[in-house]
Amino acid sequence: MAARTACRGAVRAPRGTVCMAMTGASLQGLRIVLVEPSHPGNIGAAARAMKVMGLRQLVLVNPRFFPDPEATALASGAEDILESAQVCADLDAALRGCHKVYGTSARDRRIHWPVCTAREAAGEILEALGTGDCALLFGRERTGLSNAELDRCQVLVHIPTVDEYHSLNLGQAVQVLAYELHLAVLALHPARIPQTVREKPAPVEEMEGFYGHLQQVLRRTGFLQPVREIRLMRRLRRLFDRAAPSQNEVNILRGMLTEMTRWATKVDKKDRDSF
Amino acid sequence: MAARTACRGAVRAPRGTVCMAMTGASLQGLRIVLVEPSHPGNIGAAARAMKVMGLRQLVLVNPRFFPDPEATALASGAEDILESAQVCADLDAALRGCHKVYGTSARDRRIHWPVCTAREAAGEILEALGTGDCALLFGRERTGLSNAELDRCQVLVHIPTVDEYHSLNLGQAVQVLAYELHLAVLALHPARIPQTVREKPAPVEEMEGFYGHLQQVLRRTGFLQPVREIRLMRRLRRLFDRAAPSQNEVNILRGMLTEMTRWATKVDKKDRDSF
């Protein structure tokens, strides 16, 4: 059944790419990631919401209580999802091997992140799963995802609510997304899934490596000044996320950064005081 | 999947088109009726699920415990829905004044009742509300609605699930329907759905300016060697074209190139032979 690749090395599901386009869409490669859930009941409710809609990979980042009898009680028939859940110490581990990360957000953040509705997201995620594993993040009950966590998401997913009250319970939010994903599977005819001619996008950890490298080089050049560093890096992330570079392309980009550094420092070596 | 006859009735227009001739369609006249709920937590969860999607009328038929602190705890901000909830001794009282009754059912009852999906139902209910009050029934946690109760429904509503496990929690079922109803309302007012704000992509001449600049810098660094220059630049063009940078983003990218050049050449100025 669902391979538990979440927190182990950069394991990629071999079934991810070609076969899906031929045999019909599936949600197998999708991780539902709950970030620091406080209430074990919500973990159980999420597991049940997932199972009923055909989702299997639950990943818990630093849960307050888990395992917990309340989670088991609320799972009510979906205990297998809880038993195979991956518990991770941090988000990096939870996202390892994923090539696309979606984050749910109640607040309106559309200035900095591309936002889509739950319904739009479902179709997109299903398509992205054709290329490799994906993650869908849900934040803490009270405070949601932090900005640093949202920075790891290429797309924000918004569940439309009334303006006056938009506090969806965590289990309910998982239910709505799981429901939309299941409907997207039902609606998709295999023939309508586009055959991918594009290279598979690089996994998140490779993108993080690139962003770290870029940031480091830009700091050294003086381009990133502390006051605008966060905003600029966020902007650059959005830009490169849209391009969804392949592993090959990430290698080229990093090669450029390395070459630039070498260029800038070859004189430097003679004159170490310069920097 | 077996053909699922959409809800009976003459009018079956796609949502968001002409069918909603009346303007300002609202969910005001819709009663969410929970029949003999056992767990007060589910009543609270249902209230929250309703409020977040703009539903207000909760009707409880013979609830096992109500009011109850657990219901209040789970309502979490939707206590007003609980306070105004109507408690009825039987279904007759709950349905009084309604002109159309919809019943949710997990089991496959389409032989005896017309069945529609949650999504189809949402559009229909919204339309029916234009004529008068309606009710949407949810059955007991374990056994759902009895046949006698289903007899009171003109249409059954089915939430699609996987075949192996279709046990939606009561609160989750209310959430899915409330969500679909809210989307049906939004479909009549598309402007309310948040749109991703994307800056306009930079014009081609700006992109050419960027590619020229990039090429020049990469040549100086030694990254572009004649033998692979054409292929590499082509590859970089494809990568950045996918991202479709805005004018602002092109400025940022060129600013980076300028800063890198300045960094690399500030020592160079002292030592012109280096290049």
Coordinates of C-alpha atoms in Angstrom, one line a residue:
Chain A
M1 CA 0.0 0.0 0.0
A2 CA 1.1 3.6 0.5
A3 CA 4.9 3.7 0.8
R4 CA 6.0 5.5 4.0
T5 CA 8.6 7.6 2.4
A6 CA 8.0 10.7 4.4
C7 CA 10.8 11.1 6.9
R8 CA 13.3 8.8 5.5
G9 CA 16.0 10.0 3.0
A10 CA 15.1 11.3 -0.4
V11 CA 13.1 8.3 -1.4
R12 CA 11.0 8.9 -4.4
A13 CA 8.1 6.7 -5.2
P14 CA 8.9 5.0 -8.5
R15 CA 5.2 4.7 -9.3
G16 CA 4.8 8.5 -9.4
T17 CA 5.4 9.5 -12.9
V18 CA 4.5 7.6 -16.0
C19 CA 2.1 5.0 -14.8
M20 CA -0.3 7.5 -13.3
A21 CA -1.0 9.2 -16.6
M22 CA -2.0 5.9 -18.0
T23 CA -3.9 4.2 -15.3
G24 CA -5.8 7.1 -13.8
A25 CA -5.1 9.6 -11.2
S26 CA -4.4 8.7 -7.6
L27 CA -3.8 10.5 -4.4
Q28 CA -1.2 8.0 -3.2
G29 CA 1.8 10.3 -3.4
L30 CA 0.1 13.1 -1.3
R31 CA 1.1 13.7 2.3
I32 CA -1.3 15.4 4.6
V33 CA 1.0 17.2 6.9
L34 CA -0.3 18.6 10.2
V35 CA 2.1 21.1 11.7
E36 CA 2.2 21.0 15.5
P37 CA -1.4 20.0 16.2
S38 CA -2.4 20.6 19.8
H39 CA -5.5 18.5 20.1
P40 CA -5.2 14.8 19.5
G41 CA -8.9 14.6 18.6
N42 CA -8.1 16.7 15.5
I43 CA -5.5 14.2 14.5
G44 CA -8.1 11.4 14.7
A45 CA -10.7 13.4 12.9
A46 CA -8.2 14.2 10.1
A47 CA -7.3 10.5 9.8
R48 CA -11.0 9.7 9.4
A49 CA -11.5 12.5 6.9
M50 CA -8.6 11.3 4.9
K51 CA -9.5 7.6 4.8
V52 CA -13.1 8.3 3.7
M53 CA -11.7 10.1 0.7
G54 CA -8.9 7.7 -0.2
L55 CA -6.0 9.6 1.3
R56 CA -3.4 7.5 3.3
Q57 CA -0.2 9.4 4.1
L58 CA -0.6 11.3 7.3
V59 CA 2.5 13.2 8.6
L60 CA 2.6 14.9 11.9
V61 CA 5.2 17.5 12.6
N62 CA 5.9 17.8 16.3
P63 CA 2.4 16.9 17.6
R64 CA 1.7 17.8 21.2
F65 CA 0.2 14.4 22.0
F66 CA 0.6 11.4 19.8
P67 CA -0.3 8.6 20.0
D68 CA -3.3 9.4 22.2
P69 CA -6.5 7.6 23.0
E70 CA -8.6 10.6 21.9
A71 CA -7.0 10.5 18.5
T72 CA -7.8 6.8 18.2
A73 CA -11.4 7.4 19.4
L74 CA -12.0 10.1 16.8
A75 CA -10.4 8.1 14.0
S76 CA -13.2 5.6 14.4
G77 CA -12.3 3.1 11.8
A78 CA -9.3 4.9 10.4
E79 CA -6.9 3.7 13.0
D80 CA -4.7 2.3 10.2
I81 CA -4.0 5.8 9.0
L82 CA -2.9 6.7 12.5
E83 CA -0.7 3.6 12.8
S84 CA 1.1 4.4 9.6
A85 CA 1.4 8.1 10.4
Q86 CA 4.9 9.5 10.3
V87 CA 6.0 11.7 13.1
C88 CA 8.6 14.2 12.2
A89 CA 10.6 16.6 14.4
D90 CA 10.6 19.4 11.8
L91 CA 9.1 20.4 8.5
D92 CA 12.2 19.6 6.5
A93 CA 11.8 16.0 7.4
A94 CA 8.2 16.0 6.6
L95 CA 8.7 17.5 3.1
R96 CA 11.7 15.5 2.1
G97 CA 11.3 14.1 -1.4
C98 CA 8.3 16.2 -2.2
H99 CA 8.4 18.4 -5.3
K100 CA 5.5 20.6 -4.6
V101 CA 4.1 21.9 -1.3
Y102 CA 0.7 23.4 -0.8
G103 CA -0.2 25.3 2.4
T104 CA -3.6 26.0 3.7
S105 CA -4.2 29.5 5.0
A106 CA -7.3 31.2 6.4
R107 CA -5.9 34.6 6.2
D108 CA -5.6 36.6 3.1
R109 CA -2.0 36.4 2.0
R110 CA -2.4 36.9 -1.7
I111 CA 0.1 39.7 -1.9
H112 CA 3.0 37.4 -1.3
W113 CA 1.8 34.0 -2.3
P114 CA -0.2 32.6 -5.2
V115 CA -3.5 31.6 -3.7
C116 CA -6.1 29.2 -5.1
T117 CA -9.3 27.9 -3.7
A118 CA -9.7 24.3 -2.3
R119 CA -11.4 23.3 -5.5
E120 CA -8.8 24.7 -7.8
A121 CA -6.1 23.2 -5.6
A122 CA -7.6 19.8 -5.8
G123 CA -7.2 19.7 -9.6
E124 CA -3.7 21.2 -9.4
I125 CA -2.5 18.8 -6.8
L126 CA -3.8 15.8 -8.7
E127 CA -1.9 17.0 -11.7
A128 CA 1.2 17.7 -9.7
L129 CA 1.0 14.2 -8.3
G130 CA 1.6 12.9 -11.8
T131 CA 5.1 14.2 -11.5
G132 CA 6.0 13.1 -8.0
D133 CA 5.1 13.3 -4.3
C134 CA 3.4 16.4 -3.0
A135 CA 2.5 17.7 0.5
L136 CA -0.5 19.6 1.7
L137 CA 0.2 21.5 4.9
F138 CA -2.3 22.4 7.7
G139 CA -1.1 24.7 10.5
R140 CA -1.7 24.9 14.2
E141 CA -5.3 25.1 15.5
R142 CA -4.9 28.7 16.8
T143 CA -2.2 30.3 14.7
G144 CA -2.0 28.3 11.5
L145 CA 1.2 28.2 9.6
S146 CA 4.0 30.6 10.3
N147 CA 5.4 32.9 7.6
A148 CA 8.6 30.8 7.6
E149 CA 6.4 27.7 7.0
L150 CA 4.4 29.5 4.3
D151 CA 7.7 30.3 2.6
R152 CA 8.1 26.6 2.0
C153 CA 4.8 26.4 0.1
Q154 CA 4.6 27.2 -3.6
V155 CA 0.9 27.7 -3.5
L156 CA -1.5 28.7 -0.7
V157 CA -4.9 27.0 -0.5
H158 CA -7.9 28.9 0.7
I159 CA -11.2 27.4 1.8
P160 CA -13.8 30.1 1.0
T161 CA -15.8 31.0 4.1
V162 CA -18.0 33.9 5.1
D163 CA -16.1 37.1 5.9
E164 CA -17.3 37.4 9.5
Y165 CA -16.2 34.0 10.8
H166 CA -13.6 32.0 9.0
S167 CA -12.4 29.7 11.8
L168 CA -12.5 26.2 10.4
N169 CA -11.7 23.5 12.8
L170 CA -8.5 21.6 11.7
G171 CA -10.4 18.3 11.1
Q172 CA -13.0 20.1 9.1
A173 CA -10.4 21.8 6.9
V174 CA -8.8 18.4 6.2
Q175 CA -12.2 17.1 5.4
V176 CA -13.0 19.8 2.9
L177 CA -9.7 19.4 1.1
A178 CA -9.9 15.6 1.2
Y179 CA -13.4 15.8 -0.2
E180 CA -12.3 18.1 -3.1
L181 CA -9.4 15.8 -3.8
H182 CA -11.6 12.8 -4.0
L183 CA -14.1 14.6 -6.3
A184 CA -11.2 15.6 -8.5
V185 CA -10.1 12.0 -8.8
L186 CA -13.7 11.0 -9.6
A187 CA -14.0 13.7 -12.2
L188 CA -10.7 13.0 -14.0
H189 CA -10.7 10.7 -16.9
P190 CA -7.2 9.3 -17.5
A191 CA -7.2 10.5 -21.0
R192 CA -7.5 14.1 -19.8
I193 CA -4.4 13.9 -17.7
P194 CA -1.7 15.7 -19.7
Q195 CA 1.3 13.6 -20.6
T196 CA 4.3 15.2 -19.0
V197 CA 7.0 16.2 -21.4
R198 CA 8.6 18.3 -18.8
E199 CA 11.4 17.1 -16.5
K200 CA 10.3 16.3 -13.1
P201 CA 10.6 19.3 -10.8
A202 CA 13.4 19.1 -8.2
P203 CA 12.4 18.0 -4.7
V204 CA 11.9 20.6 -2.0
E205 CA 15.2 19.9 -0.2
E206 CA 17.0 20.6 -3.5
M207 CA 15.1 23.9 -3.9
E208 CA 16.0 24.7 -0.3
G209 CA 19.6 24.0 -1.0
F210 CA 19.4 26.4 -4.0
Y211 CA 17.7 29.1 -2.0
G212 CA 20.2 28.9 0.7
H213 CA 23.1 29.1 -1.8
L214 CA 21.5 32.0 -3.5
Q215 CA 20.9 33.9 -0.3
Q216 CA 24.5 33.3 0.8
V217 CA 25.9 34.6 -2.5
L218 CA 23.5 37.6 -2.5
R219 CA 24.5 38.5 1.0
R220 CA 28.1 38.4 0.1
T221 CA 27.5 40.7 -2.9
G222 CA 25.8 43.2 -0.7
F223 CA 22.6 42.8 -2.7
L224 CA 20.7 41.5 0.3
Q225 CA 20.6 44.1 3.0
P226 CA 19.1 43.0 6.3
V227 CA 16.2 45.4 6.0
R228 CA 14.8 44.0 2.8
E229 CA 16.3 40.5 2.8
I230 CA 13.2 38.6 3.9
R231 CA 11.0 40.3 1.4
L232 CA 13.4 39.9 -1.4
M233 CA 14.1 36.3 -0.8
R234 CA 10.4 35.6 -0.6
R235 CA 10.0 37.3 -3.9
L236 CA 12.8 35.3 -5.5
R237 CA 11.2 32.1 -4.1
R238 CA 7.9 32.9 -5.7
L239 CA 9.7 33.6 -9.0
F240 CA 11.7 30.4 -9.0
D241 CA 8.8 28.3 -7.7
R242 CA 6.7 29.4 -10.6
A243 CA 9.4 28.1 -12.9
A244 CA 9.5 24.8 -11.0
P245 CA 13.1 24.0 -11.9
S246 CA 14.1 20.4 -12.6
Q247 CA 17.1 18.8 -10.8
N248 CA 19.2 19.5 -13.9
E249 CA 18.2 23.2 -13.8
V250 CA 18.8 23.5 -10.1
N251 CA 22.3 22.1 -10.8
I252 CA 22.8 24.7 -13.6
L253 CA 21.6 27.6 -11.3
R254 CA 23.9 26.5 -8.5
G255 CA 26.7 26.1 -11.0
M256 CA 26.2 29.7 -11.9
L257 CA 26.3 30.8 -8.3
T258 CA 29.5 28.7 -7.7
E259 CA 31.1 30.2 -10.8
M260 CA 30.2 33.7 -9.8
T261 CA 31.6 33.2 -6.3
R262 CA 34.8 31.7 -7.8
W263 CA 35.1 34.7 -10.2
A264 CA 34.6 37.2 -7.4
T265 CA 37.0 35.5 -5.0
K266 CA 39.8 34.5 -7.3
V267 CA 41.3 38.0 -6.8
D268 CA 40.2 37.8 -3.2
K269 CA 42.6 34.9 -2.6
K270 CA 45.4 37.2 -3.3
D271 CA 44.0 39.9 -1.1
R272 CA 42.1 38.4 1.8
D273 CA 41.4 41.7 3.4
S274 CA 39.0 42.7 0.7
F275 CA 36.0 40.9 2.3
Chain B
M1 CA -19.6 4.6 -11.3
A2 CA -23.3 4.0 -11.8
A3 CA -25.2 6.7 -13.3
R4 CA -26.4 9.0 -10.6
T5 CA -29.6 10.7 -11.6
A6 CA -29.4 14.2 -10.6
C7 CA -32.1 15.5 -8.3
R8 CA -35.5 15.4 -9.8
G9 CA -37.3 18.5 -10.8
A10 CA -37.7 20.5 -13.9
V11 CA -34.9 22.9 -13.7
R12 CA -31.4 21.7 -13.7
A13 CA -29.1 24.5 -14.7
P14 CA -25.5 24.6 -14.0
R15 CA -24.6 26.7 -11.0
G16 CA -23.7 30.2 -11.5
T17 CA -25.7 30.7 -14.6
V18 CA -29.3 31.7 -15.2
C19 CA -31.0 29.4 -12.8
M20 CA -30.4 31.9 -10.0
A21 CA -32.6 34.5 -11.5
M22 CA -33.2 36.0 -8.1
T23 CA -30.4 38.2 -7.0
G24 CA -28.8 38.1 -3.6
A25 CA -29.4 34.4 -3.2
S26 CA -28.8 33.4 0.4
L27 CA -28.9 30.4 2.7
Q28 CA -31.1 32.1 5.2
G29 CA -34.2 29.9 4.8
L30 CA -32.2 26.7 5.1
R31 CA -32.6 24.6 8.3
I32 CA -29.8 22.1 9.1
V33 CA -31.7 19.4 11.0
L34 CA -29.8 16.9 13.1
V35 CA -32.0 13.9 13.9
E36 CA -31.2 12.4 17.4
P37 CA -27.6 13.2 17.6
S38 CA -25.9 11.2 20.4
H39 CA -22.6 13.1 20.8
P40 CA -22.9 16.7 21.9
G41 CA -19.5 17.4 20.4
N42 CA -21.0 16.8 17.0
I43 CA -23.6 19.4 17.6
G44 CA -20.9 21.9 18.4
A45 CA -18.9 20.9 15.4
A46 CA -21.9 21.2 13.2
A47 CA -22.6 24.7 14.5
R48 CA -19.1 25.8 13.8
A49 CA -19.2 24.2 10.3
M50 CA -22.4 26.0 9.6
K51 CA -21.4 29.4 10.8
V52 CA -18.1 29.4 8.9
M53 CA -20.2 28.9 5.7
G54 CA -23.0 31.4 6.4
L55 CA -25.6 29.0 7.7
R56 CA -27.6 30.0 10.8
Q57 CA -30.6 27.8 11.4
L58 CA -29.8 24.7 13.5
V59 CA -32.6 22.4 14.4
L60 CA -32.1 19.4 16.8
V61 CA -34.6 16.6 16.8
N62 CA -34.6 14.9 20.2
P63 CA -30.9 15.3 20.9
R64 CA -29.5 13.0 23.6
F65 CA -27.6 15.8 25.4
F66 CA -28.3 19.5 24.8
P67 CA -27.3 22.0 25.9
D68 CA -24.0 20.5 26.8
P69 CA -20.5 21.9 27.6
E70 CA -18.9 19.7 25.0
A71 CA -21.2 21.1 22.3
T72 CA -20.2 24.6 23.5
A73 CA -16.5 23.7 23.5
L74 CA -16.6 22.4 20.0
A75 CA -18.6 25.3 18.7
S76 CA -15.6 27.5 19.4
G77 CA -17.0 30.9 18.3
A78 CA -20.3 29.6 17.0
E79 CA -22.1 29.6 20.3
D80 CA -24.7 31.9 18.9
I81 CA -25.8 29.2 16.5
L82 CA -26.2 26.8 19.5
E83 CA -28.1 29.5 21.5
S84 CA -30.6 30.1 18.7
A85 CA -30.9 26.4 17.9
Q86 CA -34.4 25.0 17.9
V87 CA -35.0 21.8 19.8
C88 CA -37.9 19.7 18.5
A89 CA -39.5 16.5 19.9
D90 CA -40.1 15.1 16.5
L91 CA -39.4 15.5 12.8
D92 CA -42.8 17.0 12.1
A93 CA -42.1 20.0 14.2
A94 CA -38.7 20.4 12.7
L95 CA -40.0 20.4 9.2
R96 CA -43.0 22.6 9.7
G97 CA -43.2 25.4 7.1
C98 CA -40.5 23.9 4.8
H99 CA -41.4 23.3 1.2
K100 CA -38.6 21.0 0.3
V101 CA -36.7 18.5 2.4
Y102 CA -33.3 17.0 1.5
G103 CA -31.9 14.0 3.4
T104 CA -28.3 13.0 3.6
S105 CA -27.5 9.3 3.3
A106 CA -24.3 7.3 3.2
R107 CA -26.0 4.2 2.0
D108 CA -27.0 3.6 -1.5
R109 CA -30.7 4.1 -1.6
R110 CA -31.1 5.3 -5.1
I111 CA -33.6 2.6 -6.0
H112 CA -36.2 4.2 -3.8
W113 CA -35.2 7.9 -3.8
P114 CA -33.8 10.3 -6.2
V115 CA -30.2 10.8 -5.2
C116 CA -27.8 13.7 -6.0
T117 CA -24.3 14.5 -4.9
A118 CA -23.5 17.1 -2.4
R119 CA -22.4 19.4 -5.2
E120 CA -25.5 19.0 -7.2
A121 CA -27.6 19.3 -4.1
A122 CA -26.0 22.7 -3.2
G123 CA -27.1 24.3 -6.4
E124 CA -30.6 22.8 -6.2
I125 CA -31.1 23.8 -2.6
L126 CA -30.1 27.3 -3.3
E127 CA -32.6 27.4 -6.1
A128 CA -35.3 25.9 -3.9
L129 CA -34.6 28.5 -1.3
G130 CA -35.8 31.1 -3.7
T131 CA -39.3 29.7 -3.3
G132 CA -39.4 29.1 0.5
D133 CA -37.8 27.5 3.4
C134 CA -36.0 24.2 3.0
A135 CA -34.5 21.6 5.3
L136 CA -31.4 19.4 5.1
L137 CA -31.5 16.4 7.3
F138 CA -28.6 14.6 8.9
G139 CA -29.2 11.2 10.6
R140 CA -27.9 9.6 13.7
E141 CA -24.2 9.0 14.1
R142 CA -24.5 5.2 13.8
T143 CA -27.6 4.4 11.9
G144 CA -28.4 7.6 9.9
L145 CA -32.0 8.4 8.9
S146 CA -34.7 5.7 9.2
N147 CA -36.7 4.7 6.2
A148 CA -39.7 6.6 7.7
E149 CA -37.6 9.7 7.9
L150 CA -36.2 9.3 4.4
D151 CA -39.8 9.1 3.3
R152 CA -40.1 12.7 4.3
C153 CA -37.3 13.7 2.0
Q154 CA -37.9 14.5 -1.7
V155 CA -34.3 14.1 -2.5
L156 CA -31.4 12.2 -1.0
V157 CA -28.0 13.8 -0.9
H158 CA -24.9 11.7 -1.1
I159 CA -21.3 12.7 -0.3
P160 CA -19.0 10.7 -2.5
T161 CA -16.4 8.7 -0.7
V162 CA -14.2 5.7 -1.4
D163 CA -16.1 2.4 -1.6
E164 CA -14.1 0.7 1.2
Y165 CA -14.9 3.2 4.0
H166 CA -17.7 5.7 3.8
S167 CA -18.2 6.5 7.5
L168 CA -18.2 10.3 7.6
N169 CA -18.4 11.8 11.0
L170 CA -21.6 13.8 11.5
G171 CA -19.8 17.1 11.9
Q172 CA -17.7 16.4 8.8
A173 CA -20.8 15.7 6.8
V174 CA -22.3 18.9 7.8
Q175 CA -19.1 20.7 7.0
V176 CA -19.0 19.3 3.4
L177 CA -22.5 20.2 2.7
A178 CA -22.2 23.7 4.3
Y179 CA -19.0 24.2 2.2
E180 CA -20.8 23.2 -1.0
L181 CA -23.7 25.5 -0.2
H182 CA -21.4 28.4 0.5
L183 CA -19.5 27.8 -2.8
A184 CA -22.9 27.7 -4.6
V185 CA -23.6 31.1 -3.1
L186 CA -20.2 32.4 -4.1
A187 CA -20.7 31.1 -7.6
L188 CA -23.4 33.7 -7.9
H189 CA -21.0 36.4 -6.7
P190 CA -17.7 35.4 -8.3
A191 CA -16.0 38.6 -7.2
R192 CA -16.0 37.4 -3.6
I193 CA -13.6 34.6 -4.4
P194 CA -10.1 35.8 -3.8
Q195 CA -8.1 36.0 -6.9
T196 CA -4.4 35.6 -7.0
V197 CA -2.7 38.9 -7.7
R198 CA -0.2 38.2 -10.4
E199 CA 1.9 41.1 -11.8
K200 CA 1.8 41.5 -15.5
P201 CA 4.8 39.7 -17.1
A202 CA 7.5 41.9 -18.4
P203 CA 7.4 42.6 -22.2
V204 CA 9.8 40.7 -24.5
E205 CA 12.2 43.5 -24.9
E206 CA 12.8 43.6 -21.2
M207 CA 13.3 39.9 -21.1
E208 CA 15.8 40.2 -24.0
G209 CA 17.6 42.9 -22.0
F210 CA 17.8 40.5 -19.0
Y211 CA 19.0 37.5 -21.1
G212 CA 21.7 39.7 -22.7
H213 CA 22.8 40.9 -19.3
L214 CA 22.8 37.4 -17.9
Q215 CA 24.8 36.1 -20.8
Q216 CA 27.4 38.8 -20.5
V217 CA 27.9 38.2 -16.7
L218 CA 28.0 34.4 -17.2
R219 CA 30.6 34.8 -19.9
R220 CA 32.8 36.9 -17.6
T221 CA 32.6 34.4 -14.8
G222 CA 33.7 31.7 -17.2
F223 CA 30.5 29.7 -16.7
L224 CA 29.6 30.0 -20.3
Q225 CA 32.1 28.3 -22.5
P226 CA 31.7 28.7 -26.2
V227 CA 31.0 25.1 -26.8
R228 CA 28.0 24.9 -24.6
E229 CA 26.9 28.5 -24.5
I230 CA 24.0 28.3 -26.9
R231 CA 22.5 25.2 -25.2
L232 CA 22.9 26.6 -21.8
M233 CA 21.4 30.0 -22.6
R234 CA 18.5 28.2 -24.3
R235 CA 17.9 26.2 -21.2
L236 CA 18.0 29.3 -19.0
R237 CA 15.6 31.1 -21.2
R238 CA 13.1 28.2 -20.9
L239 CA 13.5 28.2 -17.2
F240 CA 12.9 32.0 -16.8
D241 CA 10.2 32.0 -19.4
R242 CA 8.2 29.5 -17.4
A243 CA 8.4 31.9 -14.4
A244 CA 7.2 34.7 -16.6
P245 CA 8.9 37.4 -14.5
S246 CA 7.2 40.8 -14.0
Q247 CA 9.0 44.0 -14.8
N248 CA 9.7 44.4 -11.1
E249 CA 11.2 40.9 -10.9
V250 CA 13.3 41.6 -14.0
N251 CA 14.6 44.6 -12.2
I252 CA 15.5 42.5 -9.2
L253 CA 17.2 39.9 -11.3
R254 CA 19.2 42.5 -13.2
G255 CA 20.0 44.2 -9.9
M256 CA 21.5 41.0 -8.7
L257 CA 23.6 40.7 -11.8
T258 CA 24.8 44.2 -11.4
E259 CA 25.7 43.7 -7.8
M260 CA 27.5 40.5 -8.5
T261 CA 29.6 42.2 -11.2
R262 CA 30.3 45.1 -8.8
W263 CA 31.4 42.6 -6.1
A264 CA 33.6 40.7 -8.5
T265 CA 35.2 43.8 -10.0
K266 CA 35.8 45.9 -7.0
V267 CA 39.0 44.1 -6.4
D268 CA 39.5 43.9 -10.1
K269 CA 39.8 47.6 -10.4
K270 CA 42.9 47.5 -8.3
D271 CA 44.3 44.8 -10.5
R272 CA 43.1 45.3 -14.0
D273 CA 45.1 42.3 -15.3
S274 CA 42.8 39.8 -13.7
F275 CA 40.4 39.8 -16.6

